[in-house]
C-alpha cells in the first residue's frame, strides 16, 4: 500500500472538528508552530470560546515546545473552509458512532487528497466509522488525553491505514509538543486508557456502593500517588457525559462489567452536573474558578 504523504505541513493549516473540552486543547497544540488552526463547529459561539482558550494559552504553551512559536486559531461553521489546504483533520466530536460516520464521510469528500483524517475518539476504533470512506488508508485514531498537561497521544490503525502515515505522524507530532505511542493491534481504550478505564470504574464503584465519597477517594489518591488531582476531579474535567458515553460503550462490548458506576454517572448527568463545563459535577467549586479550571 502506498499513498502520497502530506508535504509542506508547516505552511498548511490543521483542521479540528469540534470545539469542546478536548477539541480546543488539540487546537492549542497544533497552533504551537506558528501556523493556523481552523476549528469547525456548527455553533460559532462555542467555536469562539475555543479560539479564546487558544489565545489565552498559546504564548505560554508555545514556549514549552522546542522551536515553538505562537500561531493562531480561527473558527468556522463551513467545513469546506476548515479543510481547504489542511494537511490534517482531527475529529473531536461527541462519542456517538452515527455522528462519527457522518463526519468521516464528509471529511473524505471534502479534505485535500493527501490529508490525514484522524479521530480523537477515546472508545471507538476508527475501523467502525469508515463505511463510506473512499480512502481508508489515510484514516486512523489519534487519541489525545488532556493537553497541554497530558501530552501522550495514541495512534491506532483502522486496519487499512498506510504504515507510512503512522511513521510520518510519529516523526512529526513531537514537533507540536505531543508524543505518539502506537497500539500494535486494535484495542478498545488503546493503551493508557484501558488502564485508566479500570481505575475510574473501580473508583465509581467504591462511591456507588457507599464505601466512600468522591472527595475522600481523590484525597487518598493524591496522598498515595503524589498527583495534583484524583480520579473524580479528572472525570469532572473530561465531562461526566463523556465518561458515561465511554462506560456505556465498554459495557456494550463486555456486558459483565458492574452496573453501579454507570448508574452513578447517569444520576449526575440527569441532574445536569456534567463537571467543570457546567460548573458542577462531583465537585461544586468550578463556577468561582472557571478561568483557572479551563487553563489547568
Short mmCIF file of C-alpha atoms in Angstrom, two decimals:
data_model
loop_
_atom_site.label_atom_id
_atom_site.label_comp_id
_atom_site.label_asym_id
_atom_site.label_seq_id
_atom_site.Cartn_x
_atom_site.Cartn_y
_atom_site.Cartn_z
CA UNK A 1 0.00 0.00 0.00
CA UNK A 2 1.37 3.43 -0.84
CA UNK A 3 -0.01 6.94 -0.76
CA UNK A 4 1.38 10.44 -1.03
CA UNK A 5 2.23 11.84 2.37
CA UNK A 6 1.28 15.47 3.03
CA UNK A 7 4.01 17.93 2.10
CA UNK A 8 4.80 21.42 3.33
CA UNK A 9 2.86 20.81 6.50
CA UNK A 10 4.34 23.77 8.41
CA UNK A 11 2.84 26.11 5.81
CA UNK A 12 -0.55 24.40 5.84
CA UNK A 13 -3.39 24.61 8.37
CA UNK A 14 -4.73 21.90 10.66
CA UNK A 15 -8.49 21.44 10.98
CA UNK A 16 -10.06 20.44 14.29
CA UNK A 17 -13.65 19.23 14.07
CA UNK A 18 -15.39 20.13 17.32
CA UNK A 19 -14.63 22.87 19.86
CA UNK A 20 -15.34 21.08 23.14
CA UNK A 21 -13.02 20.43 26.06
CA UNK A 22 -10.57 18.33 24.04
CA UNK A 23 -11.11 19.97 20.66
CA UNK A 24 -9.87 23.34 21.88
CA UNK A 25 -6.88 21.75 23.61
CA UNK A 26 -5.95 19.84 20.46
CA UNK A 27 -6.22 23.12 18.52
CA UNK A 28 -3.90 24.76 21.04
CA UNK A 29 -1.17 22.17 20.50
CA UNK A 30 -1.30 22.44 16.70
CA UNK A 31 -1.02 26.23 16.96
CA UNK A 32 2.41 25.98 18.60
CA UNK A 33 4.39 26.02 15.33
CA UNK A 34 3.26 29.46 14.19
CA UNK A 35 0.60 28.16 11.81
CA UNK A 36 -3.16 28.38 11.57
CA UNK A 37 -5.63 26.00 13.15
CA UNK A 38 -9.21 26.08 11.91
CA UNK A 39 -11.81 24.99 14.42
CA UNK A 40 -15.03 23.77 12.83
CA UNK A 41 -18.22 23.87 14.86
CA UNK A 42 -21.86 24.34 13.89
CA UNK A 43 -22.08 26.61 16.96
CA UNK A 44 -19.98 29.70 16.27
CA UNK A 45 -20.41 30.78 19.89
CA UNK A 46 -18.80 27.56 21.11
CA UNK A 47 -16.10 27.92 18.48
CA UNK A 48 -15.31 31.47 19.59
CA UNK A 49 -14.89 30.23 23.16
CA UNK A 50 -12.38 27.69 21.85
CA UNK A 51 -10.47 30.41 19.99
CA UNK A 52 -10.36 32.50 23.17
CA UNK A 53 -8.94 29.50 25.03
CA UNK A 54 -6.17 29.14 22.43
CA UNK A 55 -5.41 32.87 22.53
CA UNK A 56 -5.17 32.86 26.32
CA UNK A 57 -2.76 29.92 26.44
CA UNK A 58 -0.75 29.91 23.22
CA UNK A 59 2.17 32.11 24.30
CA UNK A 60 2.82 30.01 27.41
CA UNK A 61 2.42 26.64 25.70
CA UNK A 62 4.40 27.51 22.54
CA UNK A 63 7.30 28.50 24.81
CA UNK A 64 7.44 24.91 26.12
CA UNK A 65 7.73 23.37 22.64
CA UNK A 66 11.19 23.14 21.12
CA UNK A 67 11.25 25.56 18.21
CA UNK A 68 7.70 26.61 19.00
CA UNK A 69 6.17 29.98 18.25
CA UNK A 70 2.59 31.18 18.72
CA UNK A 71 0.21 30.56 15.85
CA UNK A 72 -3.45 31.38 15.66
CA UNK A 73 -6.84 29.70 15.74
CA UNK A 74 -9.94 30.71 13.83
CA UNK A 75 -13.47 29.34 13.94
CA UNK A 76 -15.74 28.49 11.03
CA UNK A 77 -19.07 26.76 10.54
CA UNK A 78 -18.11 25.95 6.93
CA UNK A 79 -16.47 22.52 6.81
CA UNK A 80 -15.11 23.10 3.30
CA UNK A 81 -13.30 26.21 4.51
CA UNK A 82 -11.96 24.41 7.56
CA UNK A 83 -10.48 21.65 5.39
CA UNK A 84 -9.18 23.76 2.49
CA UNK A 85 -5.42 23.21 2.29
CA UNK A 86 -5.30 21.34 5.61
CA UNK A 87 -2.74 18.55 5.91
CA UNK A 88 -4.52 17.05 8.91
CA UNK A 89 -8.10 16.93 10.17
CA UNK A 90 -8.75 15.78 13.73
CA UNK A 91 -12.32 14.80 14.63
CA UNK A 92 -13.20 15.64 18.25
CA UNK A 93 -17.00 15.34 18.37
CA UNK A 94 -19.11 13.51 20.99
CA UNK A 95 -18.76 9.74 21.33
CA UNK A 96 -21.65 8.77 19.04
CA UNK A 97 -20.89 6.27 16.33
CA UNK A 98 -23.58 7.54 13.94
CA UNK A 99 -22.20 11.07 14.20
CA UNK A 100 -18.64 9.93 13.57
CA UNK A 101 -19.70 8.01 10.47
CA UNK A 102 -21.36 11.14 9.10
CA UNK A 103 -18.34 13.29 9.88
CA UNK A 104 -15.85 10.93 8.24
CA UNK A 105 -17.98 10.62 5.11
CA UNK A 106 -17.80 14.41 4.77
CA UNK A 107 -14.12 14.61 5.65
CA UNK A 108 -13.36 12.05 2.96
CA UNK A 109 -15.40 14.03 0.43
CA UNK A 110 -14.04 17.50 1.24
CA UNK A 111 -10.47 17.11 2.52
CA UNK A 112 -7.36 17.50 0.38
CA UNK A 113 -6.32 14.26 -1.37
CA UNK A 114 -3.18 13.94 0.76
CA UNK A 115 -4.81 14.96 4.07
CA UNK A 116 -4.61 12.63 7.06
CA UNK A 117 -8.01 12.06 8.69
CA UNK A 118 -7.78 11.30 12.40
CA UNK A 119 -10.27 10.59 15.14
CA UNK A 120 -9.77 11.63 18.74
CA UNK A 121 -12.36 9.04 19.78
CA UNK A 122 -11.48 7.57 23.15
CA UNK A 123 -13.57 4.42 22.81
CA UNK A 124 -14.36 3.72 19.13
CA UNK A 125 -11.81 2.20 16.78
CA UNK A 126 -11.64 4.12 13.50
CA UNK A 127 -12.42 0.86 11.70
CA UNK A 128 -16.01 1.32 12.91
CA UNK A 129 -16.75 4.53 11.03
CA UNK A 130 -15.09 4.18 7.62
CA UNK A 131 -18.08 2.53 5.91
CA UNK A 132 -18.40 5.42 3.43
CA UNK A 133 -14.74 6.47 3.30
CA UNK A 134 -13.07 6.02 -0.09
CA UNK A 135 -9.53 6.41 1.25
CA UNK A 136 -9.32 4.35 4.44
CA UNK A 137 -5.54 4.24 4.11
CA UNK A 138 -5.49 7.89 5.31
CA UNK A 139 -7.69 7.29 8.39
CA UNK A 140 -6.61 6.37 11.92
CA UNK A 141 -7.23 7.01 15.59
CA UNK A 142 -5.18 9.84 17.09
CA UNK A 143 -6.31 9.93 20.68
CA UNK A 144 -5.26 12.84 22.90
CA UNK A 145 -5.59 12.88 26.68
CA UNK A 146 -5.71 16.37 28.24
CA UNK A 147 -3.10 18.60 26.63
CA UNK A 148 -1.22 20.80 27.31
CA UNK A 149 -0.64 18.96 30.61
CA UNK A 150 -1.04 15.33 29.47
CA UNK A 151 0.66 15.18 26.09
CA UNK A 152 0.80 11.48 25.23
CA UNK A 153 -1.11 10.50 22.06
CA UNK A 154 -2.31 7.04 20.99
CA UNK A 155 -2.07 6.17 17.29
CA UNK A 156 -4.06 3.17 16.06
CA UNK A 157 -4.69 1.89 12.53
CA UNK A 158 -8.19 1.42 11.14
CA UNK A 159 -6.90 -1.92 9.83
CA UNK A 160 -6.11 -0.42 6.43
CA UNK A 161 -4.06 2.63 7.40
CA UNK A 162 -0.93 3.11 5.32
CA UNK A 163 2.01 2.30 7.64
CA UNK A 164 3.83 5.30 6.15
CA UNK A 165 1.11 7.58 7.53
CA UNK A 166 1.72 6.28 11.05
CA UNK A 167 5.50 6.60 10.63
CA UNK A 168 5.04 10.15 9.34
CA UNK A 169 2.97 11.12 12.39
CA UNK A 170 5.44 9.51 14.78
CA UNK A 171 8.09 11.76 13.30
CA UNK A 172 6.10 15.00 13.07
CA UNK A 173 3.86 15.10 16.15
CA UNK A 174 6.65 15.69 18.71
CA UNK A 175 7.31 18.96 16.89
CA UNK A 176 3.93 20.13 18.20
CA UNK A 177 4.72 19.15 21.77
CA UNK A 178 2.79 15.87 21.77
CA UNK A 179 4.26 12.40 21.99
CA UNK A 180 2.81 9.47 19.99
CA UNK A 181 2.62 5.82 21.02
CA UNK A 182 1.36 3.18 18.59
CA UNK A 183 -1.16 0.49 19.56
CA UNK A 184 0.23 -2.58 17.81
CA UNK A 185 -3.23 -4.12 17.39
CA UNK A 186 -6.79 -2.88 17.69
CA UNK A 187 -7.66 -2.20 21.31
CA UNK A 188 -10.75 -0.52 22.76
CA UNK A 189 -9.28 2.11 25.02
CA UNK A 190 -5.93 1.95 23.22
CA UNK A 191 -3.01 1.72 25.67
CA UNK A 192 -3.20 4.04 28.66
CA UNK A 193 -6.99 4.45 28.58
CA UNK A 194 -7.52 0.72 29.14
CA UNK A 195 -5.66 1.06 32.41
CA UNK A 196 -7.38 4.37 33.24
CA UNK A 197 -10.84 2.92 32.50
CA UNK A 198 -10.33 0.22 35.09
CA UNK A 199 -9.19 2.77 37.68
CA UNK A 200 -12.09 5.18 37.21
CA UNK A 201 -14.62 2.34 37.01
CA UNK A 202 -13.48 0.94 40.36
CA UNK A 203 -13.40 4.44 41.88
CA UNK A 204 -17.01 4.97 40.75
CA UNK A 205 -17.95 1.55 42.13
CA UNK A 206 -16.49 2.41 45.55
CA UNK A 207 -18.72 5.50 45.70
CA UNK A 208 -21.77 3.79 44.15
CA UNK A 209 -21.62 1.13 46.86
CA UNK A 210 -21.41 3.77 49.61
CA UNK A 211 -17.90 2.76 50.68
CA UNK A 212 -16.50 6.29 50.33
CA UNK A 213 -17.05 9.73 48.79
CA UNK A 214 -15.53 11.24 45.64
CA UNK A 215 -13.63 13.73 47.75
CA UNK A 216 -12.09 11.11 50.04
CA UNK A 217 -11.15 8.82 47.17
CA UNK A 218 -9.39 11.75 45.50
CA UNK A 219 -7.68 12.83 48.72
CA UNK A 220 -6.29 9.32 49.26
CA UNK A 221 -5.23 9.09 45.63
CA UNK A 222 -3.32 12.37 45.84
CA UNK A 223 -1.50 11.30 49.01
CA UNK A 224 -0.59 7.83 47.77
CA UNK A 225 0.15 8.64 44.11
CA UNK A 226 1.61 12.13 44.52
CA UNK A 227 -0.58 13.66 41.81
CA UNK A 228 -2.38 17.04 41.94
CA UNK A 229 -5.81 15.51 41.22
CA UNK A 230 -7.68 12.26 41.81
CA UNK A 231 -9.98 10.23 39.53
CA UNK A 232 -13.17 12.17 40.31
CA UNK A 233 -11.62 15.58 39.72
CA UNK A 234 -10.18 14.26 36.46
CA UNK A 235 -13.56 12.86 35.38
CA UNK A 236 -15.11 16.27 36.08
CA UNK A 237 -12.54 17.85 33.77
CA UNK A 238 -13.32 15.43 30.93
CA UNK A 239 -17.10 15.77 31.39
CA UNK A 240 -19.31 13.21 33.08
CA UNK A 241 -21.50 12.86 30.00
CA UNK A 242 -18.39 11.87 28.03
CA UNK A 243 -17.31 9.47 30.78
CA UNK A 244 -20.79 7.89 30.74
CA UNK A 245 -20.73 7.50 26.94
CA UNK A 246 -17.39 5.73 27.20
CA UNK A 247 -18.57 3.45 30.00
CA UNK A 248 -21.70 2.54 28.03
CA UNK A 249 -19.53 1.60 25.08
CA UNK A 250 -17.28 -0.60 27.22
CA UNK A 251 -20.40 -2.26 28.66
CA UNK A 252 -21.75 -3.00 25.18
CA UNK A 253 -18.53 -4.89 24.44
CA UNK A 254 -18.40 -6.53 27.86
CA UNK A 255 -21.87 -7.00 29.44
CA UNK A 256 -20.26 -8.44 32.57
CA UNK A 257 -18.98 -5.06 33.76
CA UNK A 258 -20.58 -3.79 37.02
CA UNK A 259 -23.63 -1.58 36.53
CA UNK A 260 -23.12 0.61 39.61
CA UNK A 261 -20.59 3.02 38.02
CA UNK A 262 -22.94 3.75 35.10
CA UNK A 263 -25.95 4.24 37.40
CA UNK A 264 -23.96 6.76 39.46
CA UNK A 265 -22.87 8.65 36.35
CA UNK A 266 -26.45 8.66 34.99
CA UNK A 267 -27.63 10.31 38.21
CA UNK A 268 -25.17 13.18 37.82
CA UNK A 269 -25.77 13.60 34.09
CA UNK A 270 -29.57 13.64 34.55
CA UNK A 271 -29.12 16.42 37.11
CA UNK A 272 -27.07 18.48 34.63
CA UNK A 273 -23.94 18.08 36.73
CA UNK A 274 -21.52 17.37 33.92
CA UNK A 275 -18.37 18.60 35.61
CA UNK A 276 -16.22 21.68 35.06
CA UNK A 277 -18.00 22.69 31.86
CA UNK A 278 -21.34 23.16 33.65
CA UNK A 279 -19.89 24.43 36.93
CA UNK A 280 -20.87 21.35 38.93
CA UNK A 281 -20.05 17.67 38.85
CA UNK A 282 -18.61 15.58 41.62
CA UNK A 283 -17.27 18.95 42.81
CA UNK A 284 -19.10 22.28 43.12
CA UNK A 285 -16.17 24.71 43.04
CA UNK A 286 -15.92 25.39 39.31
CA UNK A 287 -18.09 28.48 38.95
CA UNK A 288 -15.81 30.72 41.00
CA UNK A 289 -12.72 29.22 39.36
CA UNK A 290 -13.88 28.90 35.75
CA UNK A 291 -10.84 30.63 34.28
CA UNK A 292 -8.37 28.63 36.38
CA UNK A 293 -10.03 25.30 35.57
CA UNK A 294 -10.20 26.00 31.84
CA UNK A 295 -6.50 26.63 31.62
CA UNK A 296 -5.37 23.98 34.07
#
